[in-house]
Amino acid sequence: MIERDGSHLIGFFCDMPMVGSGYFGMVQMGLLAACRKAGCELVVKAFDLQSTDIPEQIQSLIVRSPLLGVVLPAPLCDMAELLQVLHAVGVPVARIAPYSEAGTTFDICIDNEKAAYDLTAYLIGLGHKRIAFVKGPPDHGDAKARFVGYRKAMGIAGLPVIEELCVQGMFDFNSGIVAGEELLSVKPLPSAIFACNDEMAVGVVAVAHRLGLRIPEDFSLAGFDDSPLARTVWPELTTCRQKMDLMGYLAADFLIDPPAAPEDRKRSQDHDLVIRQSTAPVRE
């Protein structure tokens, strides 16, 4: 067991592609606010998920810098081996939007499946039937849950999930461009595209502008997260807001002032649909 008494360091461990994203920035803002209030410092470490020695890297880091606790966003928050290492050395863990149950962690949760269901149902309510979906990384719990929600909404509405309209993305702008090029070459065009994060949606916007396609006149587009990008791109994105800064704040607060009761180890956050200019009723 590593001695942590007196530590004022909180670790924020993430995967390298997350660094620089709007999601990362908003979560980090919340973490920093909680740390500032409590007089703690934030230690940020990004890992290459292709590396086979992440547990060893983390053990080495903790030995050098004993931590009050660690905040893990997806997909690290669902890596069983990583959770076992942190539990074995006695470091408390707060997970942001986990997909799996752990039992030994503090969890900040959002119902990604329900959020994606609600956004898909909104598009269906506008009359859209050929709704494409840009997926996130295959090993990412948030991405899995959002795809489930999309499929569920389509199924309940009696609409087919068309394989060629469900394309792979990686939660970044470049993969959004690749997805946009693929989807916007399909004839007929999908009447709406739901990208399961805002950065990929912005990639689709870039392709549409290059091809001379109009949003939402030629197709509607929705993202997910309500990151700053959603409000700075043109047209502004319809999206699903998760309060990422609040989730970061609550995750750090779990570690700074941990609840005593087991039933208080999980906190759920609501989502909101944010309707902007990128979606409109389908045009026949």
Short mmCIF file of C-alpha atoms in Angstrom, two decimals:
data_model
loop_
_atom_site.label_atom_id
_atom_site.label_comp_id
_atom_site.label_asym_id
_atom_site.label_seq_id
_atom_site.Cartn_x
_atom_site.Cartn_y
_atom_site.Cartn_z
CA MET A 1 0.00 0.00 0.00
CA ILE A 2 1.40 3.37 -1.03
CA GLU A 3 1.34 6.10 1.60
CA ARG A 4 -1.00 8.90 0.52
CA ASP A 5 -1.44 10.86 3.76
CA GLY A 6 -1.06 14.56 3.14
CA SER A 7 -1.14 14.25 -0.65
CA HIS A 8 -2.75 17.13 -2.50
CA LEU A 9 -2.30 15.65 -5.96
CA ILE A 10 -5.20 14.40 -8.06
CA GLY A 11 -4.40 12.44 -11.20
CA PHE A 12 -6.33 12.78 -14.44
CA PHE A 13 -5.44 9.86 -16.72
CA CYS A 14 -6.73 9.76 -20.30
CA ASP A 15 -5.89 8.39 -23.72
CA MET A 16 -3.76 10.48 -26.09
CA PRO A 17 -6.46 11.18 -28.72
CA MET A 18 -8.58 12.83 -26.01
CA VAL A 19 -5.99 15.55 -25.35
CA GLY A 20 -6.90 18.74 -27.16
CA SER A 21 -10.54 17.77 -27.68
CA GLY A 22 -13.40 19.93 -26.49
CA TYR A 23 -14.47 17.12 -24.17
CA PHE A 24 -11.03 17.03 -22.54
CA GLY A 25 -10.96 20.79 -22.10
CA MET A 26 -14.36 20.97 -20.44
CA VAL A 27 -13.72 18.06 -18.07
CA GLN A 28 -10.35 19.53 -17.16
CA MET A 29 -11.96 22.91 -16.39
CA GLY A 30 -14.23 21.23 -13.85
CA LEU A 31 -11.35 19.28 -12.32
CA LEU A 32 -9.25 22.42 -11.98
CA ALA A 33 -12.12 24.32 -10.35
CA ALA A 34 -12.56 21.61 -7.71
CA CYS A 35 -8.81 21.38 -7.12
CA ARG A 36 -8.48 25.13 -6.79
CA LYS A 37 -11.28 25.26 -4.23
CA ALA A 38 -9.69 22.48 -2.14
CA GLY A 39 -6.08 23.60 -2.51
CA CYS A 40 -5.14 20.55 -4.58
CA GLU A 41 -3.04 20.21 -7.73
CA LEU A 42 -3.99 18.34 -10.90
CA VAL A 43 -1.57 15.89 -12.52
CA VAL A 44 -2.50 15.09 -16.14
CA LYS A 45 -1.13 12.00 -17.85
CA ALA A 46 -2.04 10.79 -21.34
CA PHE A 47 -1.45 7.17 -22.36
CA ASP A 48 -1.06 5.42 -25.69
CA LEU A 49 -3.70 2.69 -25.49
CA GLN A 50 -1.69 0.57 -27.92
CA SER A 51 1.01 0.26 -25.27
CA THR A 52 1.10 -3.03 -23.36
CA ASP A 53 2.63 -1.64 -20.17
CA ILE A 54 0.07 0.97 -19.07
CA PRO A 55 -0.40 -0.64 -15.62
CA GLU A 56 3.38 -0.58 -15.08
CA GLN A 57 3.55 3.07 -16.19
CA ILE A 58 0.83 3.97 -13.71
CA GLN A 59 2.46 2.09 -10.86
CA SER A 60 5.72 3.92 -11.53
CA LEU A 61 3.94 7.28 -11.62
CA ILE A 62 2.16 6.63 -8.33
CA VAL A 63 5.39 5.62 -6.61
CA ARG A 64 7.03 8.87 -7.75
CA SER A 65 4.01 11.05 -6.98
CA PRO A 66 1.60 9.60 -4.39
CA LEU A 67 -1.90 10.65 -5.40
CA LEU A 68 -4.96 11.51 -3.37
CA GLY A 69 -6.95 9.79 -6.12
CA VAL A 70 -7.30 9.35 -9.87
CA VAL A 71 -10.01 10.48 -12.28
CA LEU A 72 -10.57 8.17 -15.26
CA PRO A 73 -12.71 9.10 -18.29
CA ALA A 74 -13.70 6.58 -20.95
CA PRO A 75 -12.25 4.33 -22.22
CA LEU A 76 -9.72 4.01 -19.36
CA CYS A 77 -12.52 3.91 -16.80
CA ASP A 78 -13.62 0.52 -18.21
CA MET A 79 -10.17 -1.11 -18.34
CA ALA A 80 -10.38 -3.86 -15.71
CA GLU A 81 -6.62 -4.38 -15.44
CA LEU A 82 -6.05 -0.69 -14.81
CA LEU A 83 -8.74 -0.58 -12.12
CA GLN A 84 -7.20 -3.63 -10.44
CA VAL A 85 -3.77 -1.98 -10.32
CA LEU A 86 -5.13 1.20 -8.75
CA HIS A 87 -7.22 -0.76 -6.25
CA ALA A 88 -4.23 -2.92 -5.30
CA VAL A 89 -2.11 0.12 -4.41
CA GLY A 90 -4.96 1.77 -2.52
CA VAL A 91 -5.58 4.72 -4.82
CA PRO A 92 -9.25 5.82 -4.94
CA VAL A 93 -10.73 6.15 -8.42
CA ALA A 94 -13.49 8.40 -9.73
CA ARG A 95 -14.83 7.34 -13.13
CA ILE A 96 -16.54 9.62 -15.62
CA ALA A 97 -19.30 7.99 -17.68
CA PRO A 98 -18.31 4.33 -17.13
CA TYR A 99 -19.94 1.62 -19.24
CA SER A 100 -19.22 -1.22 -16.81
CA GLU A 101 -19.78 -1.79 -13.10
CA ALA A 102 -16.72 -1.80 -10.85
CA GLY A 103 -18.02 -1.74 -7.27
CA THR A 104 -14.90 -0.13 -5.80
CA THR A 105 -15.02 3.25 -7.57
CA PHE A 106 -16.85 6.54 -7.40
CA ASP A 107 -18.88 6.97 -10.59
CA ILE A 108 -20.25 10.03 -12.40
CA CYS A 109 -22.82 8.69 -14.85
CA ILE A 110 -24.82 9.87 -17.83
CA ASP A 111 -27.30 7.62 -19.61
CA ASN A 112 -25.62 7.73 -23.03
CA GLU A 113 -28.08 5.21 -24.45
CA LYS A 114 -31.12 7.28 -23.43
CA ALA A 115 -29.47 10.49 -24.63
CA ALA A 116 -28.77 9.04 -28.08
CA TYR A 117 -32.27 7.55 -28.17
CA ASP A 118 -33.78 10.97 -27.45
CA LEU A 119 -31.72 12.71 -30.13
CA THR A 120 -32.54 10.05 -32.73
CA ALA A 121 -36.22 10.25 -31.78
CA TYR A 122 -36.06 14.02 -32.27
CA LEU A 123 -34.74 13.52 -35.82
CA ILE A 124 -37.44 10.95 -36.49
CA GLY A 125 -40.01 13.44 -35.20
CA LEU A 126 -38.82 15.86 -37.88
CA GLY A 127 -39.80 13.26 -40.48
CA HIS A 128 -36.35 11.79 -41.13
CA LYS A 129 -36.20 8.09 -42.02
CA ARG A 130 -32.80 7.60 -43.69
CA ILE A 131 -30.76 8.55 -40.63
CA ALA A 132 -27.05 7.80 -40.82
CA PHE A 133 -24.86 7.28 -37.76
CA VAL A 134 -21.16 7.98 -37.27
CA LYS A 135 -19.90 5.60 -34.59
CA GLY A 136 -17.16 6.22 -32.05
CA PRO A 137 -14.16 4.02 -31.18
CA PRO A 138 -15.18 0.34 -30.90
CA ASP A 139 -13.69 -0.04 -27.40
CA HIS A 140 -15.28 3.14 -26.03
CA GLY A 141 -18.21 2.62 -23.65
CA ASP A 142 -19.85 5.96 -24.46
CA ALA A 143 -19.75 5.16 -28.17
CA LYS A 144 -21.24 1.70 -27.66
CA ALA A 145 -24.13 3.04 -25.58
CA ARG A 146 -24.92 5.82 -28.06
CA PHE A 147 -25.07 3.38 -30.96
CA VAL A 148 -27.43 1.18 -28.94
CA GLY A 149 -29.67 4.18 -28.29
CA TYR A 150 -29.73 5.10 -31.98
CA ARG A 151 -30.63 1.55 -33.02
CA LYS A 152 -33.33 1.32 -30.35
CA ALA A 153 -35.01 4.55 -31.47
CA MET A 154 -34.91 3.44 -35.10
CA GLY A 155 -36.35 0.04 -34.20
CA ILE A 156 -39.20 1.43 -32.10
CA ALA A 157 -40.11 3.78 -34.97
CA GLY A 158 -40.14 0.83 -37.39
CA LEU A 159 -37.24 2.25 -39.39
CA PRO A 160 -34.41 0.09 -40.75
CA VAL A 161 -30.84 0.52 -39.56
CA ILE A 162 -29.06 0.55 -42.93
CA GLU A 163 -25.57 -0.93 -42.70
CA GLU A 164 -23.99 1.37 -45.29
CA LEU A 165 -25.28 4.39 -43.34
CA CYS A 166 -23.55 3.33 -40.09
CA VAL A 167 -19.88 4.21 -40.49
CA GLN A 168 -16.91 4.01 -38.16
CA GLY A 169 -15.40 7.09 -36.56
CA MET A 170 -12.82 7.64 -33.84
CA PHE A 171 -14.21 10.69 -31.99
CA ASP A 172 -11.89 13.11 -33.83
CA PHE A 173 -12.23 15.68 -36.62
CA ASN A 174 -10.28 13.68 -39.21
CA SER A 175 -12.41 10.57 -38.79
CA GLY A 176 -15.46 12.83 -39.14
CA ILE A 177 -14.11 13.96 -42.51
CA VAL A 178 -13.63 10.35 -43.64
CA ALA A 179 -17.13 9.46 -42.43
CA GLY A 180 -18.59 12.51 -44.14
CA GLU A 181 -16.93 11.65 -47.44
CA GLU A 182 -18.35 8.14 -47.24
CA LEU A 183 -21.89 9.12 -46.24
CA LEU A 184 -22.20 12.09 -48.59
CA SER A 185 -21.26 9.92 -51.57
CA VAL A 186 -24.25 7.63 -50.96
CA LYS A 187 -27.22 8.03 -53.31
CA PRO A 188 -29.76 9.01 -52.24
CA LEU A 189 -28.20 11.05 -49.45
CA PRO A 190 -29.23 10.27 -45.90
CA SER A 191 -31.79 12.88 -44.87
CA ALA A 192 -30.04 13.22 -41.50
CA ILE A 193 -26.67 12.28 -39.99
CA PHE A 194 -26.14 11.72 -36.27
CA ALA A 195 -22.44 11.84 -35.38
CA CYS A 196 -21.87 10.51 -31.89
CA ASN A 197 -19.68 13.44 -30.90
CA ASP A 198 -19.40 17.06 -31.99
CA GLU A 199 -15.85 16.82 -33.35
CA MET A 200 -16.87 14.20 -35.90
CA ALA A 201 -19.98 16.21 -36.76
CA VAL A 202 -17.76 19.21 -37.53
CA GLY A 203 -15.74 16.97 -39.86
CA VAL A 204 -18.97 16.17 -41.70
CA VAL A 205 -19.71 19.91 -41.92
CA ALA A 206 -16.32 20.50 -43.56
CA VAL A 207 -17.03 17.86 -46.21
CA ALA A 208 -20.50 19.28 -46.87
CA HIS A 209 -19.09 22.77 -47.42
CA ARG A 210 -16.46 21.38 -49.80
CA LEU A 211 -19.12 19.54 -51.81
CA GLY A 212 -21.46 22.53 -51.91
CA LEU A 213 -24.11 20.78 -49.83
CA ARG A 214 -26.28 22.86 -47.52
CA ILE A 215 -27.09 22.05 -43.90
CA PRO A 216 -29.95 21.61 -43.07
CA GLU A 217 -31.44 22.15 -46.55
CA ASP A 218 -29.80 19.07 -48.11
CA PHE A 219 -29.47 17.02 -44.93
CA SER A 220 -29.79 17.58 -41.20
CA LEU A 221 -26.85 17.00 -38.88
CA ALA A 222 -26.60 16.40 -35.14
CA GLY A 223 -23.67 15.86 -32.81
CA PHE A 224 -23.21 14.94 -29.17
CA ASP A 225 -21.55 16.65 -26.14
CA ASP A 226 -22.33 20.35 -26.76
CA SER A 227 -18.63 21.12 -26.82
CA PRO A 228 -17.50 24.67 -27.73
CA LEU A 229 -17.17 23.48 -31.35
CA ALA A 230 -20.93 23.02 -31.57
CA ARG A 231 -21.44 26.75 -31.08
CA THR A 232 -18.58 28.00 -33.27
CA VAL A 233 -19.15 25.96 -36.43
CA TRP A 234 -21.59 27.13 -39.12
CA PRO A 235 -24.37 26.22 -38.97
CA GLU A 236 -24.38 25.78 -35.21
CA LEU A 237 -24.95 22.15 -34.25
CA THR A 238 -27.99 20.54 -32.78
CA THR A 239 -26.48 18.28 -30.15
CA CYS A 240 -26.95 16.55 -26.82
CA ARG A 241 -25.49 18.43 -23.88
CA GLN A 242 -23.71 16.61 -21.12
CA LYS A 243 -22.35 18.91 -18.43
CA MET A 244 -18.73 17.91 -18.86
CA ASP A 245 -17.28 20.59 -16.61
CA LEU A 246 -19.69 19.61 -13.82
CA MET A 247 -18.80 15.94 -14.29
CA GLY A 248 -15.13 16.82 -13.88
CA TYR A 249 -15.87 18.90 -10.80
CA LEU A 250 -17.92 16.14 -9.17
CA ALA A 251 -15.28 13.51 -9.97
CA ALA A 252 -12.59 15.52 -8.17
CA ASP A 253 -14.98 16.30 -5.33
CA PHE A 254 -15.57 12.56 -4.83
CA LEU A 255 -11.84 12.15 -4.19
CA ILE A 256 -11.39 15.27 -2.07
CA ASP A 257 -14.42 14.63 0.16
CA PRO A 258 -15.46 10.99 -0.34
CA PRO A 259 -18.96 9.99 0.78
CA ALA A 260 -19.20 7.48 3.61
CA ALA A 261 -22.30 5.59 2.45
CA PRO A 262 -21.85 3.03 -0.36
CA GLU A 263 -25.10 4.14 -1.99
CA ASP A 264 -23.63 7.63 -2.42
CA ARG A 265 -20.71 6.42 -4.55
CA LYS A 266 -22.62 7.03 -7.77
CA ARG A 267 -24.02 10.31 -9.08
CA SER A 268 -26.13 10.61 -12.22
CA GLN A 269 -26.20 13.63 -14.51
CA ASP A 270 -29.07 14.60 -16.79
CA HIS A 271 -28.70 15.34 -20.48
CA ASP A 272 -30.40 18.04 -22.54
CA LEU A 273 -31.16 18.25 -26.23
CA VAL A 274 -29.86 21.52 -27.64
CA ILE A 275 -31.67 22.43 -30.85
CA ARG A 276 -29.79 24.72 -33.21
CA GLN A 277 -29.64 25.51 -36.94
CA SER A 278 -28.20 22.23 -38.26
CA THR A 279 -31.48 20.30 -38.13
CA ALA A 280 -34.83 20.92 -39.83
CA PRO A 281 -37.91 18.96 -40.93
CA VAL A 282 -37.22 16.57 -43.78
CA ARG A 283 -37.78 17.90 -47.29
CA GLU A 284 -39.68 15.55 -49.56
#
